[in-house]
Tab-separated table of C-alpha atoms in Angstrom:
chain	number	residue	atom	x	y	z
A	295	GLU	CA	-78.252	-28.576	-136.728
A	296	GLN	CA	-81.392	-30.606	-136.434
A	297	GLU	CA	-81.660	-31.668	-139.627
A	298	PHE	CA	-85.220	-31.325	-140.564
A	299	ALA	CA	-86.685	-33.739	-143.226
A	300	GLU	CA	-88.318	-30.968	-144.674
A	301	PRO	CA	-87.690	-27.922	-142.568
A	302	GLN	CA	-89.303	-25.755	-144.589
A	303	HIS	CA	-92.307	-27.843	-143.273
A	304	TRP	CA	-91.199	-26.213	-139.998
A	305	ASN	CA	-94.018	-22.935	-139.772
A	306	GLN	CA	-96.751	-21.626	-136.740
A	307	ALA	CA	-100.000	-20.761	-137.592
A	308	LEU	CA	-103.307	-19.026	-136.182
A	309	LEU	CA	-106.341	-19.925	-137.601
A	310	LEU	CA	-109.135	-17.057	-136.068
A	311	GLU	CA	-112.709	-16.314	-136.362
A	312	VAL	CA	-113.061	-12.805	-138.810
A	313	ARG	CA	-117.082	-10.987	-138.293
A	314	GLN	CA	-116.365	-8.869	-140.499
A	315	THR	CA	-116.980	-9.201	-144.097
A	316	LEU	CA	-113.270	-9.574	-145.805
A	317	ASP	CA	-112.999	-7.364	-149.514
A	318	PRO	CA	-110.438	-10.341	-150.698
A	319	ALA	CA	-108.660	-7.274	-153.034
A	320	LEU	CA	-107.931	-5.152	-149.385
A	321	MET	CA	-106.962	-8.076	-148.284
A	322	LYS	CA	-104.593	-8.963	-150.874
A	323	GLN	CA	-103.211	-5.243	-150.560
A	324	ALA	CA	-102.595	-4.971	-146.454
A	325	VAL	CA	-100.353	-8.340	-147.412
A	326	GLU	CA	-98.212	-6.833	-150.362
A	327	ARG	CA	-97.974	-4.030	-147.500
A	328	LEU	CA	-96.822	-6.233	-144.267
A	329	LEU	CA	-94.036	-7.400	-146.391
A	330	VAL	CA	-93.398	-4.420	-147.312
A	331	HIS	CA	-93.231	-3.349	-143.964
A	332	HIS	CA	-91.398	-6.395	-142.183
A	333	ASP	CA	-87.832	-7.583	-144.203
A	334	ALA	CA	-88.123	-10.798	-141.610
A	335	LEU	CA	-91.244	-12.277	-144.301
A	336	ARG	CA	-88.922	-11.735	-147.259
A	337	LEU	CA	-86.131	-13.539	-145.665
A	338	ARG	CA	-84.857	-16.308	-147.420
A	339	PHE	CA	-82.658	-19.433	-146.452
A	340	THR	CA	-80.472	-21.354	-148.127
A	341	GLY	CA	-78.363	-24.935	-147.539
A	342	ASN	CA	-75.310	-26.364	-148.145
A	343	GLU	CA	-71.955	-28.263	-146.409
A	344	ASN	CA	-70.515	-24.551	-144.715
A	345	GLY	CA	-73.838	-23.838	-143.448
A	346	TRP	CA	-76.752	-22.011	-143.644
A	347	HIS	CA	-77.240	-18.601	-145.375
A	348	GLN	CA	-79.933	-16.054	-145.365
A	349	MET	CA	-80.822	-13.260	-148.073
A	350	ASN	CA	-83.111	-10.729	-147.869
A	351	ALA	CA	-85.572	-10.656	-150.738
A	352	ASP	CA	-87.177	-8.489	-152.705
A	353	LEU	CA	-90.758	-7.903	-153.155
A	354	ALA	CA	-92.002	-10.757	-155.138
A	355	ALA	CA	-94.755	-10.121	-158.161
A	356	ASP	CA	-97.314	-13.509	-156.642
A	357	VAL	CA	-98.324	-12.001	-153.039
A	358	PRO	CA	-99.181	-14.925	-150.991
A	359	PHE	CA	-102.967	-14.545	-149.964
A	360	HIS	CA	-105.558	-17.063	-151.351
A	361	TRP	CA	-109.515	-16.328	-150.898
A	362	TYR	CA	-111.022	-19.953	-150.582
A	363	ASP	CA	-115.338	-19.243	-150.944
A	364	LEU	CA	-116.911	-22.213	-149.496
A	365	SER	CA	-120.286	-20.953	-148.496
A	366	ALA	CA	-121.838	-23.872	-151.140
A	367	LEU	CA	-120.024	-26.040	-148.487
A	368	ALA	CA	-122.286	-27.702	-146.104
A	369	GLU	CA	-120.246	-27.590	-142.425
A	370	LYS	CA	-118.553	-29.944	-142.689
A	371	GLN	CA	-118.167	-30.400	-145.968
A	372	GLN	CA	-116.257	-27.096	-144.911
A	373	ILE	CA	-114.307	-27.918	-142.364
A	374	ASN	CA	-113.011	-30.789	-143.799
A	375	ARG	CA	-112.104	-28.486	-146.693
A	376	ILE	CA	-110.337	-25.453	-144.290
A	377	GLU	CA	-108.247	-28.609	-142.636
A	378	SER	CA	-107.724	-30.049	-146.184
A	379	ILE	CA	-105.804	-26.233	-147.664
A	380	ALA	CA	-104.275	-25.307	-143.853
A	381	GLY	CA	-102.317	-28.848	-143.755
A	382	GLU	CA	-101.245	-28.036	-147.565
A	383	THR	CA	-101.541	-24.533	-147.048
A	384	GLN	CA	-98.810	-25.444	-144.540
A	385	ALA	CA	-96.424	-27.780	-146.154
A	386	SER	CA	-96.259	-24.456	-148.947
A	387	LEU	CA	-93.485	-22.499	-147.890
A	388	ASP	CA	-90.667	-22.634	-149.692
A	389	LEU	CA	-87.086	-22.176	-147.515
A	390	VAL	CA	-85.382	-20.537	-150.385
A	391	SER	CA	-87.276	-19.215	-153.351
A	392	GLY	CA	-90.471	-17.984	-150.327
A	393	PRO	CA	-92.816	-17.448	-149.998
A	394	LEU	CA	-92.304	-17.612	-146.037
A	395	LEU	CA	-95.292	-16.277	-145.145
A	396	ARG	CA	-98.924	-17.402	-146.682
A	397	LEU	CA	-102.293	-15.582	-145.957
A	398	VAL	CA	-105.826	-17.476	-146.658
A	399	VAL	CA	-109.640	-16.625	-145.628
A	400	PHE	CA	-112.156	-19.320	-146.091
A	401	ASN	CA	-115.862	-17.261	-146.103
A	402	LEU	CA	-118.308	-19.073	-144.667
A	403	GLY	CA	-121.132	-17.703	-146.110
A	404	ALA	CA	-123.216	-14.471	-144.608
A	405	ASP	CA	-124.435	-16.109	-142.114
A	406	LYS	CA	-121.328	-16.769	-141.014
A	407	SER	CA	-117.568	-15.389	-139.618
A	408	SER	CA	-115.039	-16.628	-141.925
A	409	ARG	CA	-111.681	-17.842	-140.701
A	410	LEU	CA	-108.677	-16.427	-141.210
A	411	LEU	CA	-105.426	-18.533	-141.384
A	412	LEU	CA	-102.254	-17.301	-141.736
A	413	VAL	CA	-99.007	-19.311	-141.565
A	414	ILE	CA	-95.712	-18.473	-141.207
A	415	HIS	CA	-91.345	-19.808	-141.372
A	416	HIS	CA	-90.607	-20.105	-137.744
A	417	LEU	CA	-87.365	-18.743	-138.463
A	418	VAL	CA	-88.931	-15.141	-139.239
A	419	VAL	CA	-91.903	-15.532	-136.453
A	420	ASP	CA	-91.972	-16.575	-132.666
A	421	GLY	CA	-94.692	-15.427	-130.327
A	422	VAL	CA	-93.864	-11.759	-129.903
A	423	SER	CA	-94.121	-11.137	-133.358
A	424	TRP	CA	-97.446	-12.545	-133.290
A	425	ARG	CA	-98.938	-9.562	-132.016
A	426	ILE	CA	-96.595	-6.584	-134.201
A	427	LEU	CA	-97.877	-8.469	-136.805
A	428	LEU	CA	-101.205	-9.084	-136.195
A	429	ASP	CA	-101.724	-5.940	-135.187
A	430	ASP	CA	-100.485	-4.215	-138.704
A	431	LEU	CA	-101.817	-6.812	-140.537
A	432	GLU	CA	-105.121	-4.834	-139.251
A	433	ARG	CA	-104.458	-1.364	-138.984
A	434	ILE	CA	-103.076	-1.671	-142.600
A	435	TYR	CA	-106.493	-3.332	-143.622
A	436	ASN	CA	-108.984	-1.096	-141.644
A	437	ALA	CA	-107.235	1.753	-143.002
A	438	LEU	CA	-107.567	1.173	-146.957
A	439	ARG	CA	-111.130	-0.307	-145.966
A	440	ARG	CA	-111.649	3.389	-145.257
A	441	GLY	CA	-109.536	4.606	-147.579
A	442	GLU	CA	-107.001	6.067	-146.243
A	443	SER	CA	-103.653	5.523	-146.439
A	444	PRO	CA	-101.628	3.327	-143.963
A	445	SER	CA	-99.533	4.682	-141.304
A	446	LEU	CA	-97.110	2.103	-139.786
A	447	PRO	CA	-95.091	2.817	-136.865
A	448	ALA	CA	-91.567	3.333	-138.138
A	449	LYS	CA	-89.116	0.769	-138.357
A	450	THR	CA	-86.655	-0.256	-136.317
A	451	THR	CA	-83.339	-1.110	-136.624
A	452	SER	CA	-83.041	-3.526	-139.895
A	453	TYR	CA	-82.055	-7.171	-139.533
A	454	LEU	CA	-79.048	-6.186	-141.097
A	455	GLN	CA	-78.065	-3.798	-138.210
A	456	TRP	CA	-79.193	-5.869	-135.801
A	457	SER	CA	-77.252	-8.839	-137.164
A	458	GLU	CA	-74.450	-6.794	-136.850
A	459	LYS	CA	-74.916	-5.302	-133.605
A	460	LEU	CA	-75.592	-8.944	-131.898
A	461	GLN	CA	-71.952	-9.275	-133.482
A	462	ALA	CA	-69.718	-6.533	-132.398
A	463	GLU	CA	-71.485	-7.703	-129.047
A	464	ALA	CA	-70.475	-11.203	-129.060
A	465	LEU	CA	-66.909	-10.102	-130.411
A	466	SER	CA	-66.280	-7.673	-127.791
A	467	GLY	CA	-66.030	-10.269	-124.729
A	468	VAL	CA	-68.897	-8.472	-123.347
A	469	PHE	CA	-70.832	-12.224	-122.174
A	470	ALA	CA	-67.710	-13.617	-121.966
A	471	GLY	CA	-68.104	-13.898	-118.039
A	472	GLU	CA	-70.939	-16.199	-118.572
A	473	LEU	CA	-68.888	-18.338	-120.293
A	474	GLU	CA	-68.395	-21.069	-117.735
A	475	TYR	CA	-72.260	-20.779	-116.348
A	476	TRP	CA	-74.069	-21.525	-119.480
A	477	SER	CA	-71.685	-23.972	-121.051
A	478	ASN	CA	-72.737	-26.245	-117.651
A	479	VAL	CA	-76.347	-25.473	-118.460
A	480	ILE	CA	-76.404	-26.986	-121.982
A	481	GLU	CA	-74.234	-29.560	-120.239
A	482	GLN	CA	-76.746	-31.210	-117.819
A	483	PRO	CA	-79.447	-33.943	-119.060
A	484	VAL	CA	-82.857	-32.750	-119.486
């Protein structure tokens, strides 16, 4: 409804300091397993004159993970390169074809902490979701590092089931008594 000029660029991002040495092959596997476990990260969106439509895509062959070795650069050059890559990464999300998540690791050298950049479109992540996703990513990576099979909590209600229940609840009339209140709230100037 807001008709953003670049709706694919409406994302949330975290740049984290990572003190342990990360294995790029294991991190790529961890990202892939995170995408398998969290269906919303595979959503795709198309818009036309009738509005926006979403679908859940299969797992793509190309895992949205990149590793950059910046260890040979001076500190100022590392900062500039991280900022440049972060900007490119945030602009690279694609609502139609995906991905809606990208994960980037910056190796800054043996004596420095790495940086982990996570960029996720706001249609599939919010403030509460970050805690869950970061915990699951860490859990998966650490299990793979130990040579174990990662174990995550069981999936809860699927996105399809949740949307069907939400629609049924809305159509049931249970919230009809609140319509006047919320209509008045949204009419107030902010």
